[in-house]
XYZ file of C-alpha atoms in Angstrom:
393
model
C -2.938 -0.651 15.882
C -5.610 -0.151 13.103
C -4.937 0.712 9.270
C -7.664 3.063 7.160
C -10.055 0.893 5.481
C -9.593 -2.158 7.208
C -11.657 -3.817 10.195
C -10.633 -6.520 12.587
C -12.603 -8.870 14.528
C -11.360 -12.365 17.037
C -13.630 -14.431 18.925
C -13.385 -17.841 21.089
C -14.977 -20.647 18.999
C -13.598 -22.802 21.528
C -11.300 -23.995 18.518
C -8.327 -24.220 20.983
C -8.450 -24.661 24.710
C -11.083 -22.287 26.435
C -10.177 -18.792 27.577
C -8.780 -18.316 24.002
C -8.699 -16.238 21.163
C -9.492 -19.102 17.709
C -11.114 -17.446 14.998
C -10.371 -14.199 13.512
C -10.994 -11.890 10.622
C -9.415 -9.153 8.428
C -11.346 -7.248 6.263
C -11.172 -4.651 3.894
C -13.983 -2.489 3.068
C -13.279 -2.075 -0.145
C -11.493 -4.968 -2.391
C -7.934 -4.977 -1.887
C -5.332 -5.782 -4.405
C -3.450 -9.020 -3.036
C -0.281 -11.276 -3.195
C 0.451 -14.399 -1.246
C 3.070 -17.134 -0.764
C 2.734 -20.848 0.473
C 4.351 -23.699 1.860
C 6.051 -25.307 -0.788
C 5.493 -29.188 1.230
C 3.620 -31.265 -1.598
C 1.220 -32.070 1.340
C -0.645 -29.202 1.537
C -3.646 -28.119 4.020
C -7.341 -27.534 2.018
C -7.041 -23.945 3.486
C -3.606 -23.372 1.591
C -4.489 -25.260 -1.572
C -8.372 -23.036 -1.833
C -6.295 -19.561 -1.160
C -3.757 -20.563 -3.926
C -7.186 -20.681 -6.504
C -8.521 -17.875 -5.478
C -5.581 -15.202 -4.493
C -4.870 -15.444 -8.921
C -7.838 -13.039 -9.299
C -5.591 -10.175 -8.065
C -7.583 -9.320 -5.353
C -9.433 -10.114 -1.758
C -11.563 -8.494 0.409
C -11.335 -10.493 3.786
C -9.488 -13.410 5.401
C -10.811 -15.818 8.089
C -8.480 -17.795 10.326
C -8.624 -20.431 12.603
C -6.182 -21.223 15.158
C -6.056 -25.002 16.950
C -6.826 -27.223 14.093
C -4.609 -26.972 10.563
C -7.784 -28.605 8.572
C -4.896 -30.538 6.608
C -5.129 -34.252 5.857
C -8.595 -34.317 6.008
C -9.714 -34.609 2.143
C -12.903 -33.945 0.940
C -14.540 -33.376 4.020
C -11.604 -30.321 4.591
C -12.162 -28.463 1.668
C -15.819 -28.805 1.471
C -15.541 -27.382 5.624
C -13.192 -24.536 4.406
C -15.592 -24.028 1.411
C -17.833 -23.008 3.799
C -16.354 -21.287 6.146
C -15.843 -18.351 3.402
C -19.196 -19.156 2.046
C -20.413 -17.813 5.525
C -18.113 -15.242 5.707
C -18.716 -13.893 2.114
C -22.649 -13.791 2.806
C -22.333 -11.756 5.657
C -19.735 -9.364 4.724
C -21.497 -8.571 1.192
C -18.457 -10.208 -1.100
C -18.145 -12.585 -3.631
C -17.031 -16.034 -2.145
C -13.572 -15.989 -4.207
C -12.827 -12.652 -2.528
C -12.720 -14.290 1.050
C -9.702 -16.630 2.240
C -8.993 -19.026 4.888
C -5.880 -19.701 6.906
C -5.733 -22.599 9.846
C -3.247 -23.837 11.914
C -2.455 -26.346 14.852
C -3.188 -30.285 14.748
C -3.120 -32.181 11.547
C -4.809 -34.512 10.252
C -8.209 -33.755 12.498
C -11.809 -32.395 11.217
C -12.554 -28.707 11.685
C -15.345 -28.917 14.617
C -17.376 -26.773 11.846
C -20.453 -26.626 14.682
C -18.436 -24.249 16.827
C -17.085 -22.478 13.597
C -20.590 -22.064 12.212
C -21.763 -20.787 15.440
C -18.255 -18.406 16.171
C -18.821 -16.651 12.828
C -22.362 -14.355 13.472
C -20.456 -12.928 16.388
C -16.856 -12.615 14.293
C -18.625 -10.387 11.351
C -20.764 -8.807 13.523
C -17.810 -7.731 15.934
C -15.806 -6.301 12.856
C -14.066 -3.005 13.574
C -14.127 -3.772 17.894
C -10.504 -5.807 17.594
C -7.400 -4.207 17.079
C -4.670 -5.812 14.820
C -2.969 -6.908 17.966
C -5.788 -8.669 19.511
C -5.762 -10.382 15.743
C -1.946 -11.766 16.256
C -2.885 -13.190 19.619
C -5.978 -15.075 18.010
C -3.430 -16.873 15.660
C -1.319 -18.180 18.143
C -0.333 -21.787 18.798
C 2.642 -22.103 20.752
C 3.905 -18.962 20.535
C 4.595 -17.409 23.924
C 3.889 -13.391 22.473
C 2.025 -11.664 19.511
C 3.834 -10.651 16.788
C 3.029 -7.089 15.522
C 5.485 -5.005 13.116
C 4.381 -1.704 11.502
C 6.217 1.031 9.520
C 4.752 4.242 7.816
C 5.573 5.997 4.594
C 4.338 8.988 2.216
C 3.773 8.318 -1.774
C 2.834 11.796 -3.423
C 2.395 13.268 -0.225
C 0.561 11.262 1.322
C 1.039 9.202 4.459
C 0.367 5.598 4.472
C 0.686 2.537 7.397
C 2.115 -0.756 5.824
C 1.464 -3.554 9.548
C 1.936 -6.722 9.621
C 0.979 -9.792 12.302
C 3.076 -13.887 12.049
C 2.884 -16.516 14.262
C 5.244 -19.493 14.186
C 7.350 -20.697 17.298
C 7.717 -24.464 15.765
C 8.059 -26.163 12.423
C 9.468 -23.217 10.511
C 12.122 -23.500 8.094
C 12.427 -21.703 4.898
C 10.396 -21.720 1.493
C 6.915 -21.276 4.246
C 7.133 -23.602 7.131
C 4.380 -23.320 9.883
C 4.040 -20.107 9.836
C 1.151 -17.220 8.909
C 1.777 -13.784 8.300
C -0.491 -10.998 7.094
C 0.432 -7.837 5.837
C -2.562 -4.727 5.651
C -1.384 -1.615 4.392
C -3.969 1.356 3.207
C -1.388 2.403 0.513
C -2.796 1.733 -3.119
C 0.023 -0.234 -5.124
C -0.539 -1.989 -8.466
C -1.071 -5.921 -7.745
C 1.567 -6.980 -10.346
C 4.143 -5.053 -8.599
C 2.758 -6.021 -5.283
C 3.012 -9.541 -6.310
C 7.291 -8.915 -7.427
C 7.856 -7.286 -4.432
C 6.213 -8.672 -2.027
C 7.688 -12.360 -3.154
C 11.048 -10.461 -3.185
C 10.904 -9.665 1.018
C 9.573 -13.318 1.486
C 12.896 -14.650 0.184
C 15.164 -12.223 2.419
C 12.722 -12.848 5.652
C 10.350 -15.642 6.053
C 12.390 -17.949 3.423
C 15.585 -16.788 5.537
C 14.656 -18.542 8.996
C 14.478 -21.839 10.759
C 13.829 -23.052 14.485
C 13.772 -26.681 13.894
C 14.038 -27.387 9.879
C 10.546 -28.850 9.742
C 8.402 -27.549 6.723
C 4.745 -27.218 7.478
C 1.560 -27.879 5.503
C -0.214 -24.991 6.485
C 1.817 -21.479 5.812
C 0.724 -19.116 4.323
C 1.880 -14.928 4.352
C -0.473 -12.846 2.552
C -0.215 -8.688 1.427
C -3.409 -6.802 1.379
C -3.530 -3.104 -0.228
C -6.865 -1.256 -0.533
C -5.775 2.193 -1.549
C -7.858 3.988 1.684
C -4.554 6.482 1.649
C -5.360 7.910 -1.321
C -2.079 8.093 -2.622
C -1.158 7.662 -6.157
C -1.193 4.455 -7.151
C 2.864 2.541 -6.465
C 3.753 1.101 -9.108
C 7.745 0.458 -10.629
C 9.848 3.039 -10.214
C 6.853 5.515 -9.503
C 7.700 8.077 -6.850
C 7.739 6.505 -3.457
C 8.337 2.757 -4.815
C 11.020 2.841 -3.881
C 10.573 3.340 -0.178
C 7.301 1.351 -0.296
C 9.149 -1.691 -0.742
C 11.926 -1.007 1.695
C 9.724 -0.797 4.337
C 7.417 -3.837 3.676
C 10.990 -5.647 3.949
C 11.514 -4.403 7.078
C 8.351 -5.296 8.060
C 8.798 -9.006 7.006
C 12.151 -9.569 8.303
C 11.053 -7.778 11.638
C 8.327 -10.367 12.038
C 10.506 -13.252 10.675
C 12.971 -12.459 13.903
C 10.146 -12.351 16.226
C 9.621 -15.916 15.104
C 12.858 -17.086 15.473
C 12.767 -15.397 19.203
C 9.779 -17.143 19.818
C 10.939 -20.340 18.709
C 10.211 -23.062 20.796
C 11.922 -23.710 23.804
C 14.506 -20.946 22.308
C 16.906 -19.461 24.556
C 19.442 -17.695 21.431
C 18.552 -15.651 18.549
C 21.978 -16.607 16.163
C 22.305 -14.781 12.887
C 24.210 -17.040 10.207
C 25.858 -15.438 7.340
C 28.010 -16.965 4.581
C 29.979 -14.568 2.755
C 32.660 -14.678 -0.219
C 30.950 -17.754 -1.804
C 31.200 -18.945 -5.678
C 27.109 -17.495 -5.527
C 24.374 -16.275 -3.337
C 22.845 -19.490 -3.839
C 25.915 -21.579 -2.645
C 26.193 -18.986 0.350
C 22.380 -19.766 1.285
C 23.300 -23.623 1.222
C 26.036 -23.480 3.158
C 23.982 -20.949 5.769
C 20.842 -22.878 5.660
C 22.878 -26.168 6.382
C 24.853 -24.484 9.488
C 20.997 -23.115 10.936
C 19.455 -26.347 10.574
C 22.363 -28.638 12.301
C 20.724 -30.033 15.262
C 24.697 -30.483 16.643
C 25.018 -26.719 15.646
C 22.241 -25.839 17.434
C 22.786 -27.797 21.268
C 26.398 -26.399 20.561
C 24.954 -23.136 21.214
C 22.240 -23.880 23.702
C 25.236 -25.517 25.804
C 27.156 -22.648 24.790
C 29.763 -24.671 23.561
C 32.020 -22.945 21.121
C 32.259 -26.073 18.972
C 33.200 -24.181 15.280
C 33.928 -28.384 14.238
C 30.808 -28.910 13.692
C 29.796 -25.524 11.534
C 32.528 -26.273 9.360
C 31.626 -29.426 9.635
C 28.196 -28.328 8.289
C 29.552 -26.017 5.863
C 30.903 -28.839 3.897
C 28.538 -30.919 3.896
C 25.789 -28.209 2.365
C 26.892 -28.887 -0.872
C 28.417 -25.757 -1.376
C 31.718 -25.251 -3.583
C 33.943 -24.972 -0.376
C 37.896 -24.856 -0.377
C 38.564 -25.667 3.172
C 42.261 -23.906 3.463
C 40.698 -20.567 2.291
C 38.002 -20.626 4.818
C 37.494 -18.246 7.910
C 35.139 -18.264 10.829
C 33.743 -15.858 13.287
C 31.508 -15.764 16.354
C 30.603 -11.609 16.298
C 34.275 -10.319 15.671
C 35.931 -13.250 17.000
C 38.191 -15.077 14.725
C 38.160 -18.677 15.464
C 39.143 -19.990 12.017
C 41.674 -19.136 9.842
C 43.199 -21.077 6.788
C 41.062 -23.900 7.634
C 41.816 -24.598 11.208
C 41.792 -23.307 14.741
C 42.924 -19.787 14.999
C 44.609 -20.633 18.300
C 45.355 -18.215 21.222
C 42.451 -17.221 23.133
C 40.215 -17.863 20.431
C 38.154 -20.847 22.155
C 37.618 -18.420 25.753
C 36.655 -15.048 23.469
C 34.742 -17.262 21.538
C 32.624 -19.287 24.531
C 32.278 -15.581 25.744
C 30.248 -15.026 22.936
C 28.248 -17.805 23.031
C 26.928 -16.901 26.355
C 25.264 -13.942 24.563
C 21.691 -14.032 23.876
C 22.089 -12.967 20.411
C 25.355 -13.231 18.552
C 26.200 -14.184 14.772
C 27.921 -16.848 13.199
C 29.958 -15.765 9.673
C 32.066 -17.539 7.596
C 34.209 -16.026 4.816
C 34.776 -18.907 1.824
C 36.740 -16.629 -0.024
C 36.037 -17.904 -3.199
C 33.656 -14.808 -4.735
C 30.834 -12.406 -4.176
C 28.023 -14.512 -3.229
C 26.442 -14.066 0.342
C 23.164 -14.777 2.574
C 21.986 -14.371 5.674
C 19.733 -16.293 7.889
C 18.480 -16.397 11.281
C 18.161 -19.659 13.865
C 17.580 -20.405 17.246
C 19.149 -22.807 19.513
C 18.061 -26.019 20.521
C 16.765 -26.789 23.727
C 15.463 -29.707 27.129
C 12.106 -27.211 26.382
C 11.420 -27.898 22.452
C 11.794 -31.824 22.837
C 9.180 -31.129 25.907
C 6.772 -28.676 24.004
C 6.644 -30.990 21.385
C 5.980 -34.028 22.397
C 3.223 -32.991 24.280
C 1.840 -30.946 21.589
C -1.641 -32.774 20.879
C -2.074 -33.712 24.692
């Protein structure tokens, strides 16, 4: 997969163990109009807290990331290392240092082993243009089991245009940017403001909108590149082809934010959780968020135990306005609450029957208004507790 204008490059820096992909680069050949959004942890990585300076000028010309090491708790010494890594980027790419951005992730709380970096990043630039974007997603990887690659194309004005898009995730992710990087290239040329609205707009609705274990990182980071190589007229609000513009960069996000969830670790389901008829959407996305992030939820469905006690049980506790009597639950078209209790019959066997299904969804109907949200969770499973506590051996 490659997108006009833009040039990809991954190398082993012997970053992570050897025989991988660590350090990788996007660039634009000319400067790209850019948006971003970040964890939203107070404990943010130097990588995150230098992009969140420099992505206010509107627009970037390349992005450098390390996979391995998240460069986070390691102040001074981590910003003056991620300093330089776009120093020595910038210098051989022929850009302005506030052009170039860094992502990292993997261990916290460990130096960047800047000698291999320094000596990965001659190759990297020089390499530009022999990677494709999917060799870029594998680079990224922690412990992610598969590369994450979601691309759409559009016309504006005639003219054709690719909007792709790489993540990586499979632990710590939970809404408002948990570990988690995404990067969006597209060779459309769209007006930064309205990139900005937009692009913040399919966050909330994708990456803000999933969670494998509720953990918030200090590292993520999803970031929207547009460099105009199309040739199309410039997008802007309700210009012609706006309208579809946006559309598909949503799909894009939300395509990517399921891969995550798939790739959760130690997943084994793919659940999607939607609250409906709730006082707003932002009681509905409590009351969702709470029932995706119950660790009892979650065995329930790795044991495939249709245990709707302790969703409800969840539900109430979200702090959403809930009237328990007027409440219904689902599993797929399965009614197994009505009124506020069991909905008896065969409810509990349909039900179980559904939770044996690799993907299945979870609704519940407060009927008590319009609000409603959707997100998206994995089970949990023997594997995650396994993958993660031998994470940093």
């Amino acid at each position: 997969m490659n997108v006009k204008g833009f040039r990809f490059s991954a190398v082993e820096a012997a970053i992570k163990k050897p025989g991988r992909l660590d350090l990788a680069l996007i660039c634009s050949d000319a400067p790209a109009a850019v948006a971003a959004v970040y964890t939203t942890n107070k404990v943010k990585a130097a990588p995150v807290l230098l992009d969140m300076e420099r992505t206010t000028s509107g627009t970037c010309r390349a992005v450098v990331v390390n996979s391995g090491n998240a460069n986070a708790c390691t102040g001074d010494r981590g910003m003056e290392d991620a300093r330089e890594i776009t120093s020595l980027v910038a210098e051989r790419i022929g850009a302005p240092e506030h052009e170039v951005l860094v992502c990292s992730t993997g261990v916290i709380g460990v130096p960047l082993p800047m000698e291999r970096i320094r000596g990965g990043i001659a190759p990297l630039v020089a390499g530009l243009g022999s990677a494709t974007l999917d060799q870029i997603a594998a680079a990224i990887m922690t412990t992610d089991t598969f590369p994450k690659l979601e691309a759409r194309t559009g016309t504006a004005g005639g003219v054709g245009y690719t909007i792709a898009g790489i993540a990586k995730g499979a632990g710590m992710i939970m809404p408002n940017m948990a570990t988690m990087l995404a990067f969006i290239v597209t060779d459309a040329a769209v007006d930064p403001q309205w990139l900005d609205r937009i692009f913040r707009r399919a966050n909330d609705t994708s990456f803000n909108a999933i969670t494998v274990d509720g953990d918030m990182s200090t590292n993520d980071t999803a970031i929207i590149m547009a460099n105009g190589a199309a040739g199309n007229p410039v997008l802007s609000e309700g210009s012609e082809g706006a309208a579809e513009f946006a559309a598909l960069l949503e799909e894009v996000l939300l395509s990517l934010a399921k891969l995550i969830v798939k790739d959760g670790e130690g997943a084994t389901k793919f659940v999607e959780v939607t609250v409906k008829g709730a006082r707003s959407d932002a009681d509905a996305k409590r009351a969702a968020m709470a029932v995706a992030n119950s660790c009892l939820v979650k065995t329930a469905f790795f044991g495939q135990d249709a245990n709707w006690g302790r969703i409800f049980a969840a539900v109430g506790y979200s702090g959403a306005d809930v009237e328990p009597d007027r409440a219904e639950l689902f599993f797929d078209d399965v009614r197994m609450v009505q009124g506020g209790v069991f909905a008896g019959g065969d409810a509990e066997a349909r039900g179980t029957g559904v939770l044996r299904k690799k993907e299945f969804t979870v609704t519940v109907d407060l009927h008590l208004g319009d609000g409603r949200a959707t997100v998206y969770t994995s089970d949990l499973s023997y594997d995650y507790v396994k993958i993660n506590a031998d994470y940093r051996t």
